[in-house]
């Protein structure tokens, strides 16, 4: 009977063997340390649920002292960074659609004069509310700000204006998502996230599997060229990507009633570039990984910053500069802006071009890296 | 064309990170010949085959394979060569037929369907054509691999340990097939560790630590080694072997069933070292050295050189 009892010696043999194998697999070992560190840094330092310094444009038809006070107070609140002074309505529309500003403040004519008369002039704030979480703190800060901003200017006989109702009437226009439906933002973002996750993993596995199973050697002894293998492998996955995208768009439309203001064919066209970027990344991983487990780990390592720094989960403008720089490199960041731009803002090709070329650049860099590595592994 | 040589290379050298794995190797294989390529594990056989079919670029060397330059015409060579890898390298999740069809497409065969059918037929795989390759036993996998290498009707086959892990009957059938194909004009370069297979080859080459140490027909290789071998039988052979090892002139003492083979290249010194045991309970008989005796002797000599140098 004793033979069947739990043997510490046998159990210890397994423990030792596992440790040796763990140490030999450098990539896995690195990931075990790297992934928690990455999470710590991203969650700890990069994520900020309370974004500040949001780019704001000012259209001031009044140059009076109260206008200046207002702009100064908004700046001082920390939430608004006045980056533009604009003079026309078209300029405002274009800035908002391109996502170059989050807010536009309209200071009407006679603002100062009417304020002095106690007429509660209207102060119009237009907000890009595609991502409701990016603007909510700033908007509530603004409400309390306008109530007291003018106190210092309202001295002496004007003091009575302080006591009365708010000196200005704040009107807020939330563009692109007026009902503040978080799903609009999340569901359209999910399109990019799902594509990133599956495309990178599948392609990273596809070539690593050939190598791990030894079928690569056979393939290379035939007349087939590396380019033919790569492109041949990618086509089926591009199709898979489109099927996924189709399903998500269908669900977005039927279940979540996400508005589709822009052209869906345009979106599907641009998607090719985004899928291409993910496949290029996957191929590069597959040339670096020695086995399928490593390929999956690398894909996961890539997935983390994508989720956290692209503006999918947390407002992009809430992140520190270094995190924004990393975010700008990732194709997902740009694709999210494109998807939201087309679906929620009704943007056309001209407006999404500034987000398209970084994706194309990413493809170029990754593909040349991948092909270079692929060539080298032949020898 | 090209003096009837399928392979004619010289000076072929490959280094991996400063370590020379194939060293200044020359090889000539006639068309229609079955050339056996032998040598211990890690001696560079696979590396050499990979260089022949363009999978690896030689660091030095020149020559031709089927009349094409090995350095500049690897695309042409790949069209005319079938390479069977050491490790099974077809898709286990594809059926036999799907695997063959895939290979036929890679070679852009004009009459693909017929080619696949023909190849299934000739290797007796028709009944199993829908079976997944991963479910096949070793012998059937090897047949599939051979069928796939032959599908584009190559002129030269490079087979890397094709019969490792295959049972004796299947091995014999395999060699029958090889000889039938060679009679039709195909050229074979086959690596193997089996002596009986080596004896079925028209020509042999023996490589150790990247150097080609012997070549020729079986007889030529045995003659060339100049080895004298004595066979001993009787009781207490194990103790005898222990006492003989290391004596001057005795290069190897190998157990062969219930006998012992004692060999050395210097016949006179071998004889004098054996003298004290000649009476005893043992029966001594001078025998022809076998191929195995010769290869073990070559390998030991190469290792000594390698370790000194
Ligand atoms: N791609 C490679 N990189 C580094 N070393 C290699 C590579 N391929 C083979 N080797 C080494 O070259 C030597 C010869 O290997 P190989 O040609 O496979 O020998 P064989 O087929 O005769 O057993 C071995 O020591 C092996 O470790
Ligand atoms: Mg080998």
XYZ file of C-alpha atoms and ligand atoms in Angstrom:
716
model
C 0.000 0.000 0.000
C 2.833 2.343 0.826
C 3.818 2.549 -2.819
C 0.672 4.484 -3.665
C 1.060 7.146 -0.987
C 2.018 10.699 -1.877
C 5.770 10.734 -2.187
C 7.528 13.986 -1.336
C 10.549 12.828 -3.319
C 8.542 12.291 -6.499
C 6.654 15.517 -6.025
C 9.934 17.343 -5.509
C 11.281 15.840 -8.728
C 8.434 17.503 -10.622
C 8.999 20.831 -8.876
C 12.687 20.843 -9.794
C 11.986 19.885 -13.397
C 9.428 22.691 -13.750
C 11.879 25.248 -12.410
C 14.589 24.140 -14.810
C 12.214 24.369 -17.765
C 10.964 27.742 -16.633
C 14.497 29.066 -16.510
C 15.329 27.725 -19.976
C 12.368 29.408 -21.663
C 13.711 32.935 -21.546
C 10.793 34.585 -23.272
C 8.206 33.050 -20.961
C 10.344 33.955 -17.973
C 10.664 37.504 -19.246
C 6.929 37.753 -19.763
C 6.242 36.555 -16.243
C 8.184 39.525 -14.982
C 7.384 41.899 -17.836
C 3.604 41.644 -17.876
C 3.049 42.587 -14.209
C 5.532 45.458 -14.554
C 3.758 46.689 -17.641
C 0.399 46.489 -15.930
C 1.743 48.308 -12.906
C 3.154 51.143 -14.966
C 0.144 51.473 -17.231
C -2.497 51.297 -14.542
C -0.469 53.169 -11.966
C 0.938 56.019 -13.983
C -0.783 56.247 -17.332
C -4.424 55.803 -16.498
C -6.225 58.868 -15.344
C -9.976 58.876 -15.103
C -10.064 62.628 -14.609
C -8.534 64.111 -17.737
C -7.277 67.655 -17.558
C -5.840 70.202 -19.959
C -8.350 69.348 -22.645
C -7.758 71.343 -25.818
C -10.292 74.123 -26.110
C -10.986 76.664 -28.822
C -12.386 80.094 -28.043
C -14.604 82.077 -30.365
C -14.783 85.480 -28.751
C -17.113 88.048 -30.289
C -16.611 90.221 -27.258
C -13.241 91.504 -26.124
C -14.370 92.926 -22.825
C -12.859 92.381 -19.410
C -15.319 89.625 -18.510
C -14.375 87.637 -21.582
C -10.763 87.719 -20.527
C -11.686 86.811 -16.982
C -13.681 83.842 -18.174
C -10.878 82.476 -20.375
C -8.415 83.002 -17.578
C -10.649 81.172 -15.092
C -11.162 78.246 -17.427
C -7.416 77.906 -17.909
C -6.861 78.166 -14.211
C -9.271 75.356 -13.472
C -6.780 72.973 -15.064
C -9.419 71.308 -17.186
C -9.250 73.558 -20.207
C -6.175 74.324 -22.260
C -7.057 77.108 -24.626
C -5.157 76.060 -27.709
C -6.969 77.965 -30.423
C -8.636 81.265 -30.946
C -11.017 80.915 -33.832
C -13.074 83.349 -35.777
C -15.446 81.335 -37.960
C -18.099 78.703 -37.636
C -16.453 76.490 -40.320
C -13.238 76.437 -38.415
C -15.107 75.212 -35.347
C -16.858 72.423 -37.237
C -13.607 71.202 -38.716
C -11.706 71.286 -35.415
C -14.396 69.239 -33.721
C -14.713 66.688 -36.500
C -10.988 66.156 -36.689
C -10.947 65.831 -32.934
C -8.342 68.559 -32.586
C -10.235 70.233 -29.781
C -12.510 68.799 -27.162
C -14.429 72.021 -26.458
C -15.344 75.252 -28.155
C -16.425 78.231 -26.063
C -18.604 80.852 -27.721
C -18.478 84.254 -26.060
C -21.292 86.214 -27.640
C -21.254 89.867 -28.671
C -22.136 92.227 -25.867
C -21.150 89.572 -23.359
C -19.530 91.983 -20.936
C -22.140 94.665 -21.380
C -25.092 92.355 -20.848
C -23.407 90.781 -17.883
C -23.048 94.182 -16.304
C -26.710 94.824 -16.887
C -27.527 91.586 -15.121
C -29.090 90.141 -18.252
C -27.421 86.750 -17.808
C -25.810 86.506 -21.242
C -25.685 82.996 -22.713
C -22.329 81.311 -22.707
C -22.313 78.446 -25.250
C -19.972 75.510 -24.762
C -19.778 72.914 -27.504
C -18.297 69.581 -26.459
C -17.085 66.583 -28.427
C -18.936 63.981 -26.373
C -17.977 60.942 -28.444
C -16.358 59.618 -25.297
C -18.612 60.874 -22.474
C -16.073 60.013 -19.799
C -13.520 62.371 -21.309
C -15.700 65.433 -20.805
C -17.838 64.845 -17.732
C -15.427 66.188 -15.112
C -14.543 69.234 -17.167
C -18.207 70.056 -17.720
C -19.138 69.894 -14.085
C -16.067 71.936 -13.206
C -17.196 74.574 -15.672
C -20.652 74.918 -14.122
C -19.271 75.829 -10.728
C -16.589 77.938 -12.302
C -18.896 80.338 -14.136
C -20.888 80.908 -10.980
C -17.940 82.498 -9.190
C -15.497 83.467 -11.919
C -16.589 87.076 -12.061
C -16.755 87.770 -8.336
C -13.479 89.643 -8.312
C -14.551 91.877 -11.173
C -17.910 92.569 -9.647
C -16.845 95.033 -7.046
C -18.398 98.087 -5.542
C -21.798 98.894 -6.950
C -21.700 95.737 -9.039
C -21.642 93.638 -5.953
C -25.338 93.051 -6.094
C -24.814 90.946 -9.236
C -22.811 88.489 -7.174
C -25.679 87.824 -4.875
C -28.329 87.315 -7.511
C -28.698 84.368 -9.877
C -25.644 83.163 -11.843
C -24.201 86.037 -13.860
C -24.205 84.020 -17.074
C -26.400 81.313 -18.473
C -24.315 78.290 -19.362
C -25.535 76.294 -22.354
C -23.836 73.053 -23.215
C -24.114 71.361 -26.598
C -22.895 67.800 -26.567
C -22.019 66.839 -30.097
C -21.939 63.365 -31.649
C -23.406 61.652 -28.639
C -25.952 64.059 -27.180
C -27.689 61.479 -25.014
C -24.384 60.447 -23.482
C -24.779 56.794 -24.381
C -21.570 55.122 -23.293
C -22.306 52.124 -25.520
C -21.930 54.217 -28.659
C -18.366 54.803 -27.742
C -17.603 51.344 -26.372
C -19.247 49.315 -29.117
C -17.610 51.240 -31.909
C -14.279 50.945 -30.112
C -14.761 47.230 -29.665
C -14.499 46.805 -33.409
C -10.846 47.777 -33.255
C -10.134 45.913 -30.048
C -11.531 42.594 -31.266
C -9.650 42.865 -34.542
C -6.408 43.618 -32.719
C -6.754 40.696 -30.375
C -7.638 38.004 -32.893
C -5.591 39.145 -35.874
C -2.331 39.474 -33.963
C -2.674 36.157 -32.152
C -3.791 34.188 -35.189
C -0.993 35.385 -37.427
C 1.632 35.115 -34.721
C 0.612 31.471 -34.366
C 0.290 30.719 -38.060
C 3.961 30.900 -38.942
C 5.299 29.801 -35.565
C 3.229 26.639 -35.934
C 4.857 25.816 -39.281
C 8.253 26.205 -37.696
C 7.418 24.294 -34.516
C 5.951 21.336 -36.399
C 8.820 21.225 -38.876
C 6.607 21.817 -41.886
C 8.448 25.048 -42.663
C 11.523 23.140 -43.798
C 9.455 21.182 -46.254
C 7.764 24.305 -47.529
C 11.090 26.018 -48.108
C 12.478 23.099 -50.096
C 9.760 23.573 -52.697
C 9.807 26.392 -55.257
C 7.382 28.454 -53.156
C 8.770 31.894 -52.263
C 8.630 33.543 -48.825
C 6.359 36.259 -50.149
C 3.917 33.683 -51.507
C 3.817 31.876 -48.168
C 3.248 35.085 -46.218
C 0.566 36.562 -48.434
C -1.076 33.183 -48.912
C -1.292 32.768 -45.172
C -2.689 36.248 -44.620
C -5.584 36.221 -47.074
C -7.753 33.777 -45.066
C -7.199 35.817 -41.922
C -8.143 39.050 -43.640
C -11.433 37.369 -44.508
C -11.847 36.263 -40.887
C -11.262 39.869 -39.841
C -14.006 41.075 -42.131
C -16.428 38.480 -40.843
C -15.740 39.652 -37.295
C -16.144 43.275 -38.288
C -19.398 42.485 -40.050
C -20.780 40.791 -36.960
C -19.802 43.633 -34.659
C -21.217 46.284 -36.964
C -24.422 44.319 -37.301
C -24.752 44.028 -33.544
C -23.886 47.700 -33.104
C -26.677 48.623 -35.461
C -29.318 46.103 -34.417
C -28.723 45.706 -30.688
C -27.108 48.925 -29.542
C -28.577 51.313 -32.108
C -25.223 52.949 -32.595
C -25.695 55.783 -35.080
C -23.946 55.298 -38.396
C -23.701 58.771 -39.783
C -20.803 58.231 -42.153
C -20.167 55.794 -44.938
C -19.907 52.161 -43.844
C -18.170 51.148 -47.103
C -15.527 53.767 -46.354
C -15.095 52.257 -42.902
C -14.740 48.766 -44.375
C -12.173 50.060 -46.828
C -10.044 51.762 -44.197
C -10.349 48.650 -42.078
C -8.120 46.850 -44.556
C -5.228 49.060 -43.518
C -5.922 48.394 -39.865
C -6.179 44.630 -40.365
C -2.964 44.835 -42.357
C -1.221 46.575 -39.462
C -2.265 43.840 -37.049
C -1.218 41.078 -39.412
C 2.155 42.744 -39.898
C 2.581 42.870 -36.133
C 1.580 39.210 -35.847
C 4.052 38.142 -38.518
C 6.831 40.018 -36.793
C 5.996 38.246 -33.533
C 5.964 34.906 -35.303
C 9.498 35.467 -36.541
C 10.633 36.310 -32.996
C 8.849 33.537 -31.100
C 10.389 30.090 -30.829
C 7.139 28.317 -30.077
C 3.433 28.896 -30.037
C 3.263 29.698 -26.339
C 5.769 32.503 -26.763
C 3.828 33.815 -29.730
C 0.671 34.028 -27.624
C 2.541 35.730 -24.803
C 3.977 38.335 -27.147
C 0.545 38.999 -28.573
C -0.783 39.489 -25.061
C 2.103 41.799 -24.215
C 1.143 43.882 -27.221
C -2.526 43.768 -26.367
C -2.162 45.402 -22.945
C -1.003 48.869 -24.043
C -3.488 48.688 -26.884
C -6.390 48.296 -24.517
C -5.153 50.807 -21.988
C -3.427 53.509 -24.004
C -5.477 53.710 -27.178
C -8.365 55.638 -25.699
C -10.583 52.570 -25.702
C -10.939 52.123 -21.957
C -9.730 55.427 -20.635
C -9.795 58.912 -22.148
C -6.728 59.412 -24.301
C -6.285 63.024 -23.245
C -6.223 62.041 -19.613
C -2.884 60.269 -20.006
C 0.534 61.778 -19.388
C 2.556 62.806 -22.417
C 4.760 59.718 -22.528
C 1.713 57.459 -22.557
C 0.144 59.548 -25.302
C 3.295 59.177 -27.386
C 3.110 55.389 -27.056
C -0.589 55.547 -27.792
C 0.029 57.514 -30.981
C 2.281 54.720 -32.263
C -0.396 52.064 -31.864
C -2.642 51.533 -34.888
C -5.631 50.925 -32.610
C -5.527 54.512 -31.324
C -5.901 55.854 -34.823
C -8.411 53.260 -35.888
C -10.634 54.087 -32.899
C -10.618 57.739 -33.928
C -11.464 56.717 -37.490
C -14.340 54.443 -36.436
C -15.818 56.988 -34.056
C -15.250 59.718 -36.594
C -17.086 57.854 -39.346
C -19.900 56.368 -37.262
C -20.610 59.115 -34.739
C -19.409 62.276 -36.488
C -20.138 61.336 -40.076
C -16.567 62.043 -41.146
C -15.483 61.440 -44.717
C -12.187 60.385 -46.263
C -10.625 63.840 -46.048
C -11.204 64.028 -42.298
C -9.809 60.586 -41.517
C -6.649 60.886 -43.601
C -4.635 62.334 -40.692
C -5.365 59.120 -38.778
C -4.780 56.824 -41.724
C -1.162 57.528 -42.535
C 0.199 56.559 -39.078
C -1.415 53.135 -39.592
C 0.193 52.791 -43.015
C 3.541 53.841 -41.584
C 3.200 51.200 -38.888
C 2.525 48.521 -41.533
C 5.600 49.568 -43.480
C 7.918 49.468 -40.482
C 6.582 46.182 -39.093
C 6.504 44.399 -42.419
C 10.074 45.313 -43.293
C 11.131 44.165 -39.835
C 9.194 40.915 -40.199
C 10.495 40.115 -43.662
C 14.054 40.890 -42.612
C 13.742 38.516 -39.649
C 12.024 35.896 -41.804
C 14.853 35.928 -44.346
C 17.439 35.579 -41.633
C 15.745 32.553 -40.108
C 16.125 30.644 -43.374
C 19.838 30.364 -42.627
C 24.650 16.285 -70.129
C 27.284 17.214 -67.603
C 29.170 13.858 -67.723
C 26.163 12.039 -66.309
C 26.707 13.496 -62.854
C 23.667 14.429 -60.803
C 25.720 15.988 -58.039
C 29.176 17.404 -58.571
C 30.314 19.721 -55.801
C 33.587 20.542 -54.119
C 34.880 22.642 -51.276
C 31.408 22.887 -49.727
C 31.710 24.465 -46.291
C 29.149 25.610 -43.744
C 29.774 27.309 -40.432
C 27.265 28.064 -37.704
C 28.533 30.830 -35.478
C 32.214 30.049 -35.980
C 31.766 26.269 -35.727
C 32.495 24.421 -38.961
C 29.731 21.887 -39.457
C 30.548 20.863 -43.032
C 34.196 21.186 -43.965
C 35.491 21.452 -47.514
C 33.349 18.570 -48.723
C 33.473 17.181 -52.259
C 30.910 14.758 -53.642
C 30.138 13.241 -57.027
C 27.009 11.228 -57.591
C 26.259 9.674 -60.980
C 22.786 9.822 -62.450
C 20.740 6.769 -61.591
C 22.979 5.995 -58.633
C 21.893 5.274 -55.050
C 24.418 7.064 -52.884
C 24.454 6.265 -49.186
C 25.545 9.092 -46.913
C 26.601 7.885 -43.484
C 28.082 9.319 -40.354
C 27.430 9.780 -36.666
C 24.754 12.144 -35.397
C 25.667 15.787 -35.705
C 28.298 15.155 -38.368
C 26.684 17.518 -40.881
C 24.652 15.235 -43.148
C 21.392 17.148 -42.841
C 23.231 20.440 -43.217
C 24.848 19.196 -46.427
C 21.507 18.084 -47.903
C 19.983 21.436 -47.024
C 22.752 23.213 -48.877
C 22.216 21.027 -51.942
C 18.563 21.952 -52.227
C 18.994 25.634 -51.486
C 17.651 25.745 -47.914
C 21.002 26.923 -46.603
C 23.615 29.022 -48.319
C 27.096 27.457 -48.243
C 29.832 29.678 -46.827
C 32.232 28.334 -49.437
C 32.239 25.812 -52.219
C 31.037 25.461 -55.758
C 29.545 22.921 -58.045
C 26.362 21.806 -59.639
C 23.284 19.851 -58.811
C 21.499 18.412 -61.874
C 23.602 20.778 -63.949
C 22.473 23.890 -62.075
C 24.850 26.017 -60.058
C 24.277 25.379 -56.355
C 24.986 28.988 -55.452
C 22.973 30.888 -58.037
C 20.295 28.535 -59.378
C 18.562 27.205 -56.312
C 15.149 28.017 -57.793
C 15.825 25.674 -60.735
C 17.244 23.036 -58.399
C 14.146 23.113 -56.182
C 11.977 22.365 -59.232
C 13.917 19.184 -60.045
C 14.752 17.886 -56.565
C 12.625 16.079 -54.002
C 13.747 16.542 -50.397
C 12.454 14.302 -47.638
C 13.207 15.893 -44.307
C 14.581 13.976 -41.354
C 11.548 14.838 -39.275
C 8.073 14.201 -40.695
C 7.119 17.546 -42.151
C 3.687 17.265 -43.678
C 0.480 18.605 -42.238
C -0.923 16.231 -39.638
C -4.311 17.905 -39.782
C -4.617 17.375 -43.524
C -5.546 14.059 -45.124
C -3.067 12.180 -47.308
C -4.792 13.368 -50.420
C -4.929 16.983 -49.257
C -1.236 16.917 -48.419
C -0.321 15.565 -51.826
C -2.638 18.013 -53.531
C -0.991 20.892 -51.682
C 2.471 19.799 -52.773
C 1.311 19.321 -56.359
C -0.028 22.877 -56.353
C 3.239 24.252 -54.985
C 5.020 22.745 -57.990
C 2.294 24.076 -60.303
C 1.713 20.632 -61.822
C -0.342 21.018 -64.993
C -2.285 17.755 -64.526
C -2.537 17.979 -60.765
C -5.434 15.616 -60.140
C -3.881 12.844 -62.191
C -0.530 13.378 -60.528
C -2.094 12.991 -57.082
C -4.063 9.927 -58.134
C -0.982 8.394 -59.748
C 1.120 8.962 -56.690
C -1.507 7.525 -54.322
C -1.755 4.512 -56.583
C 1.912 3.783 -57.037
C 2.634 3.837 -53.323
C -0.443 1.858 -52.349
C -2.032 4.750 -50.444
C -5.382 4.789 -52.263
C -7.280 3.064 -49.454
C -6.026 5.584 -46.920
C -6.264 8.738 -48.908
C -8.871 10.364 -46.663
C -7.041 9.520 -43.462
C -5.427 12.389 -41.584
C -1.654 12.279 -41.853
C -1.320 12.676 -38.080
C -3.076 9.353 -37.488
C -0.679 7.327 -39.620
C 1.911 4.965 -38.167
C 5.598 5.569 -38.811
C 5.771 3.362 -41.886
C 2.778 4.972 -43.554
C 4.016 8.458 -42.751
C 7.247 7.617 -44.474
C 5.351 6.379 -47.517
C 3.378 9.585 -47.635
C 6.575 11.604 -47.397
C 8.125 9.624 -50.233
C 4.999 9.992 -52.351
C 5.022 13.738 -51.763
C 8.695 14.021 -52.753
C 8.024 12.139 -55.958
C 4.884 13.892 -57.047
C 6.581 16.483 -59.224
C 8.669 13.771 -60.922
C 12.062 15.001 -59.756
C 15.383 13.775 -61.127
C 17.120 13.702 -57.769
C 15.841 12.648 -54.370
C 17.504 13.711 -51.153
C 16.231 11.449 -48.372
C 17.295 12.278 -44.835
C 17.127 9.189 -42.612
C 13.958 8.050 -44.364
C 13.707 4.751 -42.507
C 14.356 5.850 -38.921
C 11.734 4.246 -36.696
C 10.274 2.067 -39.458
C 9.792 -1.694 -39.023
C 11.973 -4.179 -40.974
C 9.288 -5.235 -43.432
C 8.397 -1.655 -44.296
C 12.106 -0.848 -44.619
C 12.600 -3.687 -47.064
C 9.607 -2.591 -49.146
C 10.946 0.943 -49.101
C 14.321 -0.135 -50.469
C 12.674 -2.252 -53.155
C 10.874 0.899 -54.226
C 14.110 2.910 -54.222
C 15.833 0.380 -56.445
C 12.887 0.248 -58.823
C 12.955 4.049 -59.164
C 16.739 4.126 -59.550
C 16.430 1.640 -62.384
C 14.161 4.186 -64.093
C 16.937 6.770 -63.881
C 16.280 8.594 -60.622
C 19.258 9.525 -58.507
C 19.192 9.062 -54.729
C 21.253 10.573 -51.976
C 20.161 8.834 -48.768
C 21.403 9.258 -45.240
C 21.060 6.293 -42.935
C 22.467 4.691 -39.810
C 21.587 1.120 -40.845
C 24.400 -1.059 -42.133
C 22.107 -3.295 -44.155
C 20.820 -0.217 -45.934
C 24.343 1.031 -46.556
C 25.095 -2.288 -48.218
C 22.162 -1.770 -50.576
C 23.678 1.454 -51.926
C 25.755 1.659 -55.103
C 28.161 4.083 -53.478
C 28.880 5.284 -49.993
C 30.271 8.376 -48.382
C 31.214 8.513 -44.716
C 31.299 11.853 -42.931
C 32.362 12.641 -39.361
C 32.658 16.097 -37.780
C 32.016 17.656 -41.167
C 34.842 15.822 -42.962
C 34.270 13.186 -45.623
C 36.482 10.335 -44.416
C 35.760 7.554 -46.879
C 33.978 7.008 -50.127
C 33.427 4.340 -52.785
C 31.549 1.081 -53.082
C 31.063 -1.072 -50.006
C 34.119 -3.156 -50.958
C 36.237 -0.121 -51.649
C 35.374 1.437 -48.328
C 36.206 -1.754 -46.447
C 39.438 -2.232 -48.394
C 40.384 1.377 -47.960
C 40.153 1.163 -44.194
C 42.821 -1.588 -44.112
C 41.328 -3.092 -40.993
C 42.170 -6.584 -39.735
C 39.491 -8.252 -37.654
C 39.528 -11.344 -35.460
C 36.411 -13.034 -34.200
C 36.629 -14.694 -30.803
C 34.121 -17.057 -29.268
C 34.093 -19.041 -26.043
C 33.340 -18.312 -22.371
C 34.310 -15.265 -20.332
C 34.285 -12.901 -23.309
C 33.359 -9.870 -21.235
C 36.465 -10.207 -19.066
C 38.535 -10.828 -22.179
C 37.199 -7.648 -23.806
C 38.138 -5.651 -20.697
C 41.704 -6.976 -20.766
C 42.163 -6.409 -24.501
C 40.985 -2.810 -24.653
C 43.847 -0.341 -24.793
C 46.562 -2.859 -25.719
C 48.861 -1.673 -28.531
C 47.427 -2.303 -31.982
C 43.940 -3.064 -30.696
C 41.692 -0.269 -31.880
C 38.306 -1.699 -31.117
C 36.719 -4.582 -29.300
C 33.062 -4.950 -30.114
C 30.545 -7.544 -28.969
C 28.660 -9.224 -31.825
C 26.069 -11.567 -30.380
C 27.967 -14.364 -28.662
C 31.243 -13.394 -30.285
C 33.706 -10.557 -29.998
C 35.250 -8.618 -32.920
C 38.759 -7.389 -32.240
C 40.147 -5.067 -34.912
C 43.122 -2.890 -35.689
C 44.817 -1.390 -38.699
C 48.321 -2.640 -37.873
C 47.915 -6.408 -38.406
C 51.308 -7.320 -36.906
C 50.907 -5.390 -33.668
C 47.352 -6.655 -33.340
C 48.608 -10.208 -33.673
C 51.346 -9.813 -31.047
C 48.978 -8.188 -28.558
C 46.552 -11.061 -28.946
C 49.286 -13.709 -28.526
C 48.882 -14.231 -24.717
C 45.205 -15.152 -25.159
C 45.603 -17.365 -28.182
C 45.740 -20.603 -26.152
C 43.137 -20.310 -23.393
C 39.523 -21.401 -23.740
C 38.892 -19.074 -26.720
C 38.404 -19.945 -30.368
C 39.967 -17.386 -32.784
C 39.067 -16.874 -36.408
C 40.252 -14.248 -38.902
C 37.183 -12.660 -40.530
C 36.536 -9.983 -43.165
C 35.944 -6.663 -41.506
C 32.333 -5.648 -41.717
C 31.132 -2.209 -42.787
C 30.185 -1.565 -39.207
C 33.713 -2.391 -37.957
C 35.071 0.038 -40.518
C 32.667 2.860 -39.653
C 33.272 2.547 -35.936
C 36.987 2.604 -36.552
C 36.663 5.675 -38.789
C 34.546 7.421 -36.205
C 36.975 6.700 -33.352
C 39.894 7.918 -35.426
C 37.990 11.067 -36.372
C 37.073 11.752 -32.757
C 40.694 11.390 -31.664
C 41.779 13.842 -34.368
C 38.955 16.177 -33.530
C 39.766 16.220 -29.846
C 43.460 16.747 -30.448
C 42.883 19.447 -33.050
N 20.568 26.104 -37.903
C 21.605 25.694 -37.134
N 22.227 26.569 -36.319
C 23.277 26.177 -35.553
N 23.778 24.954 -35.532
C 23.204 24.017 -36.329
C 22.092 24.348 -37.166
N 21.743 23.239 -37.852
C 22.596 22.264 -37.452
N 23.478 22.729 -36.539
C 24.557 21.960 -35.919
O 25.346 21.429 -36.945
C 25.783 20.127 -36.615
C 25.452 19.175 -37.718
O 24.061 18.959 -37.715
P 23.328 18.036 -38.785
O 23.688 18.502 -40.145
O 21.903 18.021 -38.422
O 23.975 16.621 -38.500
P 23.438 15.190 -38.908
O 22.301 15.356 -39.839
O 24.616 14.529 -39.524
O 23.027 14.521 -37.656
C 25.129 19.761 -35.306
O 26.087 19.905 -34.286
C 24.031 20.767 -35.151
O 23.854 21.081 -33.810
Mg 20.424 14.759 -39.636
